[in-house]
Amino acid sequence: MNSVNLTCVECPLGCSITVCLKDGKVESVSGNSCPRGKAYAESEVVCPKRVLTTTVKTADGRILAVKTDNPVPKADLMKLMQRINGIIANTPVKIGDIIVKNLIEGVNLVATDYLE
Amino acid sequence: MIDKSYDIVIIGGGPAGLAAAISAFDNGVKNVLVLEREQRTGGILNQCIHNGFGLTRFKESLSGPEYAYRFVKQVKDRKIPVLTQTTVLSISQDKTITAINKEYGVFTVNAKAIVLAMGCRERSKGALNIAGTRPAGIFSAGTAQKYVNVKGYMPGREVVILGSGDIGLIMARRMTLEGAKVKAVCEIMPYSGGLKRNIVQCLNDFDIPLYLSHTITQIHGKDRVTGVTISKVDQNKRPIPNTEIYFDCDTVLFSVGLIPENELTKGMGVPLSPRTKGAVVYQDRQTLVDGVFACGNVLHVHDLVDFVSDEAELAGLSAANYVKNGASVHDTIDCVNGKNIGYVLPQKIDKNLSGDVKLYFRVANEFKNCKIVCECNGQVLAQKKKPVVAPGEMEYLVIKESEIKNANGQITLSLEELL
């Protein structure tokens, strides 16, 4: 059995979490202050994921803030950035509008700002 | 032309100003005006495209523009007038505001109450005395953030960042995602000024090295930055000879602290605190000038916008009460920082105001296993234990109304280390 120490990134508290693993499976999670911390720790030791926030160009030459509507594998972030940087969004656009459907594993890229 | 007289004028349309306007309106004062310098309201949130805003307030992780929009929309729904691209030039003691914009030129408006919500600005490189010439490629982290996130320009390709405050950490990740190589983040203190989660998700995730107790001692390059030399520093923050490390880079970002933007506040004679660099306030966020309130980063620099919104709602409510009821008589006790505390806010407590008082504070250093104690004449009014505290994270302690009523002298907040 081995243990992994993590700092939770779910909220500003930044809890120090210890995950005990046995045969690569999570045995226990301690140190978290909330269920989100437990879920983060369980995911972090198997496949770390992050919400990606960035920008895309718009057809009329402006910049639009976007994010993935769910966490995506950390290992794929740079690859996804390359794809996203080639995307041109149409305006007008509202917060929450899907810019790219199913960017990866069913996760969409959505607008986080509005442009008239 | 716009109206000349308002019940409440709010200076600044960032998160603090918007929340104050909504709160004043909802508490019965409808004749409110917001003055904003930029093209759109929302303030710094518009360029903070990363997520993590709103976890306390909305129980979800929003990006800056998403968080701002929740307030922008409420202001719109209430039809609260907002003048954008309008710079306030001065405010007089009788609450006449002189401002300028393209449409009206220089104009004045009068207010019964004013809410100061101008936010803060970044400390610049000039404040740091770093050797070298003046090449291109040196930016404050916030300026770089505006270039990348709002204008769509990359400020450089190879980057060294001085200062590990949250904006510096966020920009280390942002520049990396956009294809730059961030070679180092240097921090003069032995600990980071940023949130722990930002160390993890902005630096560790991308293998960006953090050099604690290091500072930039020289910036190289004539027309454009060609590199920087960093050095380790001793306990007195003086560079130690022969510890230099050289990095090739074309860009240096400074994330070396935020300063409340209080020129207007000073100009109208509102007393400031040397510790917070913002106005001295009562618990309702009224300054020492009757009818002038302050909230958000102009009052003290916050880590979380959620707390800015809370504070602004309080200031908006207090301004509305002032308009409805007029000036009140204060029964004041001072609230001061004792041992190991950097600052405490409010600095004045008015015993005539009702309700519990939430004391916001920053500790002076990193401590483990400690107790925060609030006392008055040897009597403990409130206390709490903390496993870890750091100056980078604002904390609070609530004093019950009953304890305030019994307090009969200066209140001191201090931190005791537990063995």
XYZ file of C-alpha atoms in Angstrom:
535
model
C 0.000 0.000 0.000
C 1.330 3.439 -0.814
C 0.005 6.937 -0.233
C 0.007 10.095 -2.297
C -0.132 13.624 -0.868
C -2.040 16.202 -2.870
C -3.092 19.822 -2.571
C -6.716 20.141 -3.568
C -7.345 22.732 -6.312
C -11.131 22.763 -6.080
C -11.374 25.893 -3.946
C -9.149 28.487 -2.288
C -8.831 26.457 0.926
C -6.228 24.255 -0.795
C -6.658 21.279 1.560
C -3.736 18.869 1.967
C -5.217 15.516 1.019
C -3.693 12.063 1.493
C -4.835 9.254 -0.774
C -3.987 5.664 0.190
C -3.669 3.322 -2.767
C -3.628 -0.469 -2.844
C -2.819 -2.217 -6.128
C -3.431 1.058 -7.924
C -6.931 1.378 -6.417
C -8.012 4.084 -3.990
C -8.371 2.663 -0.454
C -9.033 5.863 1.454
C -8.994 9.641 1.157
C -8.255 11.870 4.151
C -7.627 15.547 4.803
C -10.368 16.822 2.489
C -12.978 19.210 3.899
C -15.746 18.451 1.414
C -17.028 15.874 -1.100
C -15.525 17.851 -3.987
C -12.094 17.307 -2.439
C -12.662 13.556 -2.258
C -13.735 13.412 -5.897
C -10.755 15.547 -6.915
C -8.302 13.294 -5.072
C -9.793 10.104 -6.509
C -9.578 11.469 -10.029
C -6.153 13.047 -9.516
C -4.398 9.776 -8.701
C -5.919 7.982 -11.706
C -6.247 10.595 -14.459
C -5.667 14.223 -13.453
C -8.206 16.512 -15.081
C -8.564 20.263 -15.355
C -11.083 22.704 -16.758
C -9.309 24.487 -19.615
C -9.960 28.216 -19.930
C -8.648 30.145 -22.923
C -9.778 32.388 -25.776
C -10.765 31.994 -29.428
C -10.799 34.466 -32.269
C -14.109 35.652 -33.683
C -15.002 36.127 -37.337
C -15.118 39.905 -36.826
C -11.628 40.010 -35.336
C -12.430 40.084 -31.637
C -11.388 37.790 -28.801
C -13.867 35.585 -26.928
C -13.222 33.897 -23.571
C -14.092 30.170 -23.552
C -13.808 27.119 -21.289
C -14.379 23.400 -21.408
C -17.731 22.661 -19.777
C -16.140 19.800 -17.833
C -12.596 18.896 -16.785
C -10.416 17.399 -19.512
C -7.313 15.192 -19.066
C -4.365 17.313 -17.982
C -2.114 15.408 -20.380
C -4.200 16.646 -23.337
C -4.170 20.356 -22.466
C -1.430 21.448 -24.877
C -2.857 19.346 -27.716
C -6.300 20.888 -27.136
C -4.823 24.393 -27.086
C -3.429 23.837 -30.585
C -6.857 22.823 -31.839
C -8.655 25.654 -30.062
C -6.262 28.262 -31.441
C -7.415 27.326 -34.959
C -11.086 27.939 -34.151
C -12.991 31.029 -35.236
C -16.251 31.715 -33.392
C -19.261 33.501 -34.809
C -20.870 36.508 -33.160
C -23.167 37.504 -31.559
C -22.515 35.010 -28.814
C -23.906 34.512 -25.318
C -22.362 33.035 -22.168
C -22.789 29.271 -22.323
C -23.106 29.025 -26.130
C -21.339 25.940 -27.457
C -18.354 26.921 -29.600
C -17.099 23.363 -30.253
C -19.333 20.383 -29.585
C -17.542 17.298 -28.252
C -14.076 18.814 -28.153
C -12.855 15.690 -26.353
C -14.623 12.783 -24.603
C -18.021 14.477 -24.810
C -16.743 17.707 -23.291
C -17.782 20.886 -25.111
C -15.996 24.188 -25.500
C -18.385 26.959 -24.375
C -18.322 30.750 -24.362
C -17.731 32.404 -20.973
C -18.314 35.926 -22.217
C -20.842 37.648 -24.447
C -20.223 39.668 -27.591
C -22.946 41.606 -29.370
C -27.501 65.950 -20.259
C -27.742 63.656 -17.307
C -29.347 64.554 -14.004
C -27.298 66.694 -11.687
C -28.293 65.133 -8.392
C -28.291 61.546 -7.207
C -28.936 59.911 -3.888
C -25.922 57.643 -4.293
C -23.056 57.875 -6.782
C -20.785 54.867 -7.048
C -17.243 55.469 -8.248
C -16.185 52.413 -10.245
C -18.175 49.737 -12.083
C -16.100 46.689 -11.209
C -17.347 43.858 -8.988
C -17.483 46.140 -5.928
C -19.298 49.017 -7.624
C -21.858 46.765 -9.321
C -22.710 44.862 -6.146
C -22.937 48.120 -4.166
C -25.318 49.607 -6.764
C -27.591 46.558 -6.716
C -27.611 46.469 -2.920
C -28.371 50.199 -2.578
C -31.204 49.850 -5.101
C -32.675 46.770 -3.442
C -32.540 48.502 -0.084
C -34.857 51.212 -1.292
C -32.685 53.918 -2.841
C -33.448 53.948 -6.559
C -31.693 57.151 -7.595
C -28.230 55.627 -8.069
C -25.513 56.372 -10.644
C -22.427 54.277 -11.448
C -19.383 55.942 -13.009
C -16.924 53.654 -14.828
C -13.628 54.548 -16.495
C -13.473 51.614 -18.942
C -15.610 50.806 -21.961
C -17.565 48.110 -20.163
C -18.409 47.379 -16.550
C -17.070 44.317 -14.754
C -13.636 45.694 -13.964
C -10.657 43.393 -13.790
C -12.924 40.327 -13.998
C -13.230 40.866 -17.759
C -9.595 39.906 -18.286
C -9.590 37.114 -15.667
C -10.787 34.380 -18.007
C -9.623 31.580 -15.680
C -12.136 29.845 -13.447
C -12.471 29.558 -9.682
C -14.588 32.652 -9.044
C -17.828 32.366 -7.146
C -17.200 29.128 -5.225
C -18.167 30.751 -1.933
C -21.050 32.820 -3.244
C -22.593 30.721 -5.988
C -21.177 27.284 -5.082
C -19.845 26.910 -8.603
C -16.609 27.662 -10.364
C -17.082 30.594 -12.737
C -14.673 32.462 -14.971
C -14.200 36.193 -14.359
C -16.518 37.375 -17.163
C -19.194 34.874 -16.070
C -19.020 36.128 -12.495
C -19.144 39.761 -13.648
C -22.124 39.115 -15.922
C -24.291 37.985 -12.995
C -23.932 41.502 -11.588
C -23.924 43.353 -14.924
C -27.274 41.737 -15.692
C -28.775 42.684 -12.328
C -27.734 46.300 -12.826
C -29.302 46.231 -16.297
C -32.512 44.602 -15.036
C -32.893 47.374 -12.461
C -32.155 50.014 -15.107
C -29.518 51.591 -12.860
C -27.772 54.253 -14.961
C -24.113 53.581 -15.713
C -21.788 56.032 -17.449
C -18.854 54.164 -18.988
C -15.694 55.703 -20.402
C -16.147 58.315 -17.721
C -13.239 59.285 -15.499
C -13.840 60.925 -12.158
C -11.364 63.769 -11.711
C -12.118 64.833 -8.168
C -14.628 64.625 -5.373
C -15.180 67.491 -2.946
C -16.046 67.206 0.726
C -19.608 68.363 -0.011
C -19.930 65.321 -2.337
C -19.749 67.119 -5.660
C -18.155 64.801 -8.181
C -16.268 66.229 -11.135
C -15.924 63.804 -14.036
C -15.074 63.824 -17.727
C -16.274 61.859 -20.740
C -16.625 62.288 -24.494
C -20.322 63.077 -24.416
C -20.546 65.700 -21.653
C -16.980 66.999 -21.449
C -16.151 68.019 -17.902
C -19.282 67.855 -15.750
C -20.340 67.638 -12.121
C -22.925 65.600 -10.262
C -23.983 65.885 -6.627
C -24.604 62.968 -4.313
C -26.096 62.518 -0.872
C -23.843 59.486 -0.382
C -20.824 58.186 -2.273
C -19.505 54.647 -2.514
C -15.813 54.456 -3.398
C -15.186 51.317 -5.474
C -12.166 52.178 -7.609
C -10.307 48.934 -7.048
C -6.552 48.657 -7.000
C -3.620 48.744 -9.377
C -0.406 46.833 -9.720
C 2.816 47.892 -8.078
C 5.182 48.660 -10.940
C 8.763 47.707 -11.704
C 9.779 51.277 -10.908
C 8.979 50.654 -7.262
C 11.604 47.925 -7.049
C 14.980 49.440 -7.997
C 16.252 46.736 -10.318
C 19.494 47.377 -12.217
C 19.529 47.451 -16.016
C 18.489 49.590 -18.961
C 14.961 50.066 -20.221
C 14.419 47.436 -22.889
C 11.037 46.431 -24.294
C 9.561 43.245 -22.899
C 8.865 44.257 -19.309
C 5.220 44.140 -18.278
C 3.166 43.987 -15.144
C 1.404 40.629 -15.009
C -1.987 42.322 -15.289
C -0.965 44.214 -18.417
C 0.270 40.980 -19.980
C -3.048 39.395 -18.987
C -4.963 42.129 -20.788
C -2.812 41.717 -23.913
C -3.303 37.952 -24.036
C -6.919 37.608 -22.902
C -8.597 40.769 -24.194
C -6.459 42.065 -27.067
C -5.219 38.701 -28.325
C -1.511 39.569 -28.429
C 1.360 37.539 -26.982
C 3.814 39.750 -25.091
C 6.746 37.333 -25.574
C 8.045 33.810 -26.031
C 10.451 33.141 -23.162
C 9.366 34.488 -19.836
C 10.644 35.002 -16.303
C 8.102 36.143 -13.720
C 8.992 38.077 -10.580
C 6.528 37.614 -7.755
C 4.350 34.626 -6.990
C 1.115 36.444 -6.267
C -1.958 34.936 -7.864
C -1.819 37.053 -11.024
C 1.794 36.004 -11.621
C 0.903 32.339 -11.164
C -2.172 32.588 -13.383
C -0.091 34.276 -16.093
C 2.625 31.604 -15.856
C -0.019 29.050 -16.854
C -1.705 31.266 -19.396
C 1.535 32.122 -21.230
C 2.509 28.429 -21.187
C -0.830 27.361 -22.662
C -0.389 29.941 -25.420
C 2.989 28.469 -26.337
C 5.481 30.547 -24.356
C 8.203 28.973 -22.228
C 8.021 30.210 -18.641
C 11.501 29.560 -17.303
C 11.112 30.616 -13.703
C 8.895 32.306 -11.153
C 10.963 34.088 -8.480
C 9.615 35.057 -5.099
C 11.631 37.213 -2.697
C 9.777 35.827 0.323
C 10.399 32.302 1.609
C 6.763 31.480 0.786
C 4.436 32.225 -2.101
C 1.981 35.093 -1.884
C -0.499 33.134 -4.000
C -3.140 30.564 -3.208
C -1.875 27.006 -2.775
C -4.141 25.702 -5.492
C -2.560 28.133 -7.942
C 0.908 26.802 -7.123
C -0.410 23.342 -8.005
C -2.512 24.035 -11.068
C -0.470 26.890 -12.566
C 3.129 25.914 -11.793
C 3.357 22.232 -10.833
C 0.993 21.146 -13.619
C 3.396 22.616 -16.178
C 6.699 21.917 -14.388
C 7.439 25.617 -13.979
C 10.091 26.070 -11.288
C 9.370 28.377 -8.338
C 12.468 29.978 -6.793
C 11.568 31.037 -3.247
C 13.826 33.580 -1.476
C 15.063 34.737 -4.892
C 14.758 38.034 -6.712
C 15.770 39.497 -10.059
C 19.031 41.399 -9.619
C 19.606 42.395 -13.232
C 17.601 42.692 -16.423
C 19.791 42.342 -19.532
C 19.179 43.754 -23.005
C 19.198 47.127 -24.708
C 16.269 47.289 -27.148
C 14.550 44.113 -26.000
C 15.051 42.014 -22.881
C 17.659 39.308 -23.600
C 17.822 37.723 -20.158
C 17.658 38.174 -16.424
C 19.923 37.360 -13.521
C 18.268 36.181 -10.339
C 19.948 35.854 -6.943
C 19.102 34.185 -3.676
C 18.323 36.618 -0.852
C 19.141 36.490 2.863
C 16.646 36.971 5.721
C 16.785 40.714 5.165
C 15.894 40.230 1.490
C 19.398 41.297 0.415
C 20.876 39.426 -2.564
C 23.609 36.945 -1.598
C 26.728 37.213 -3.852
C 27.686 34.168 -5.945
C 24.158 32.752 -5.940
C 23.309 34.254 -9.337
C 21.425 32.219 -11.938
C 21.104 33.545 -15.491
C 18.081 32.888 -17.731
C 17.769 33.717 -21.419
C 14.377 35.340 -21.950
C 12.670 38.073 -23.968
C 9.975 38.956 -21.437
C 9.793 39.763 -17.735
C 6.489 39.943 -15.901
C 6.111 41.670 -12.549
C 3.510 40.414 -10.133
C 4.700 42.259 -7.070
C 1.617 43.363 -5.264
C -1.491 45.462 -5.583
C -2.105 48.908 -4.167
C -5.587 50.343 -3.572
C -6.169 53.228 -5.957
C -6.976 56.019 -3.525
C -6.029 59.271 -5.259
C -9.674 60.427 -5.246
C -10.081 59.315 -1.649
C -7.029 61.301 -0.546
C -8.132 64.271 -2.632
C -11.378 64.546 -0.701
C -9.634 64.271 2.654
C -10.787 60.804 3.707
C -8.264 59.416 6.242
C -6.413 56.294 5.055
C -4.862 53.424 6.982
C -1.116 53.005 6.388
C -1.572 49.236 6.724
C -4.367 48.583 4.239
C -3.549 51.650 2.086
C -7.318 52.126 1.966
C -9.751 54.272 3.923
C -10.235 53.803 7.651
C -13.787 52.470 8.005
C -16.476 51.471 10.478
C -17.986 47.991 10.255
C -20.688 49.298 7.897
C -17.848 50.463 5.565
C -18.486 54.139 6.194
C -15.258 56.137 6.111
C -14.478 58.854 8.631
C -16.247 61.324 6.312
C -20.038 61.105 6.816
C -21.857 59.620 3.845
C -18.729 58.336 2.104
C -18.397 54.568 1.982
C -15.696 52.302 0.540
C -15.630 48.654 -0.501
C -13.650 46.109 -2.475
C -10.019 46.419 -3.427
C -9.930 50.189 -2.990
C -10.493 49.526 0.710
C -8.146 46.559 1.125
C -6.843 44.099 -1.432
C -8.940 40.927 -1.408
C -7.921 37.458 -2.654
C -11.454 36.440 -3.563
C -14.032 38.423 -5.486
C -16.739 36.639 -3.495
C -15.652 38.637 -0.440
C -15.543 41.834 -2.519
C -19.185 41.312 -3.470
C -20.165 40.701 0.163
C -18.370 43.826 1.309
C -19.871 45.903 -1.501
C -23.395 44.756 -0.621
C -22.759 45.884 2.929
C -21.469 49.266 1.728
C -24.460 49.639 -0.622
C -26.887 48.843 2.200
C -25.127 51.282 4.524
C -25.184 54.030 1.894
C -28.920 53.422 1.394
C -29.487 53.649 5.156
C -27.522 56.881 5.242
C -29.657 58.395 2.490
C -32.862 57.331 4.255
C -31.898 58.185 7.844
C -29.155 60.805 7.585
C -25.900 60.866 9.494
C -25.840 58.929 12.756
C -23.975 59.515 15.986
C -21.030 57.155 16.411
C -20.009 55.481 19.642
C -16.564 54.438 18.490
C -14.087 51.887 19.714
C -10.829 51.299 17.865
C -9.906 47.934 16.494
C -6.152 47.413 16.154
C -3.792 44.657 15.052
C -1.740 43.077 17.806
C 1.019 40.484 17.653
C 1.575 38.686 14.308
C -1.296 40.419 12.543
C -0.636 42.439 9.372
C -3.864 44.372 9.329
C -7.408 44.227 10.596
C -10.527 45.753 9.082
C -12.731 47.545 10.091
C -10.416 49.770 12.098
C -13.368 51.405 13.913
C -16.377 49.752 15.468
C -19.498 51.814 16.082
C -21.351 50.399 19.092
C -24.529 52.117 17.926
C -24.713 49.843 14.879
C -26.476 46.540 15.361
C -25.339 43.069 14.359
C -22.271 40.874 14.699
C -18.998 42.251 13.364
C -16.875 40.251 10.947
C -13.240 41.249 11.412
C -11.190 40.654 8.273
C -7.450 40.329 8.761
C -4.177 39.165 7.307
C -1.474 37.524 9.378
C 2.038 38.976 9.273
C 3.805 35.696 8.522
C 3.240 32.015 7.824
C 2.194 30.122 10.949
C 1.184 26.558 11.714
C -1.059 25.530 14.569
C -2.069 28.879 15.975
C -4.930 30.690 17.631
C -6.456 34.004 16.593
C -7.683 35.952 19.602
C -9.739 39.098 19.733
C -9.678 40.799 23.108
C -10.653 43.953 24.920
C -9.155 44.870 28.315
C -7.969 41.298 28.860
C -11.386 39.859 28.038
C -11.614 37.473 25.059
C -14.412 38.509 22.699
C -13.838 35.850 20.087
C -11.186 33.344 19.065
C -10.499 30.513 16.688
C -7.771 27.964 16.052
C -6.163 27.592 12.640
C -3.922 24.723 11.497
C -2.225 26.889 8.823
C -2.290 30.606 8.063
C -0.384 32.674 5.501
C -0.351 36.384 4.643
C -1.610 35.550 1.155
C -4.951 34.355 2.471
C -7.387 36.775 4.054
C -9.063 35.395 7.162
C -11.960 36.542 9.297
C -13.250 36.265 12.830
C -16.798 37.082 13.905
C -17.450 39.050 17.099
C -20.947 38.669 18.456
C -23.079 41.762 18.877
C -23.441 41.053 22.620
C -19.640 41.083 23.014
C -19.396 44.385 21.134
C -22.009 45.981 23.406
C -19.966 44.998 26.458
C -16.612 46.093 25.043
C -15.371 49.254 26.746
C -12.063 50.054 25.125
C -9.766 49.279 22.267
C -10.181 45.867 20.643
C -6.987 44.026 19.739
C -6.648 41.110 17.352
C -3.551 38.954 17.731
C -2.191 35.573 16.765
C -0.761 33.192 19.340
C 1.373 30.248 18.346
C 0.306 26.988 19.985
C 2.977 24.500 20.963
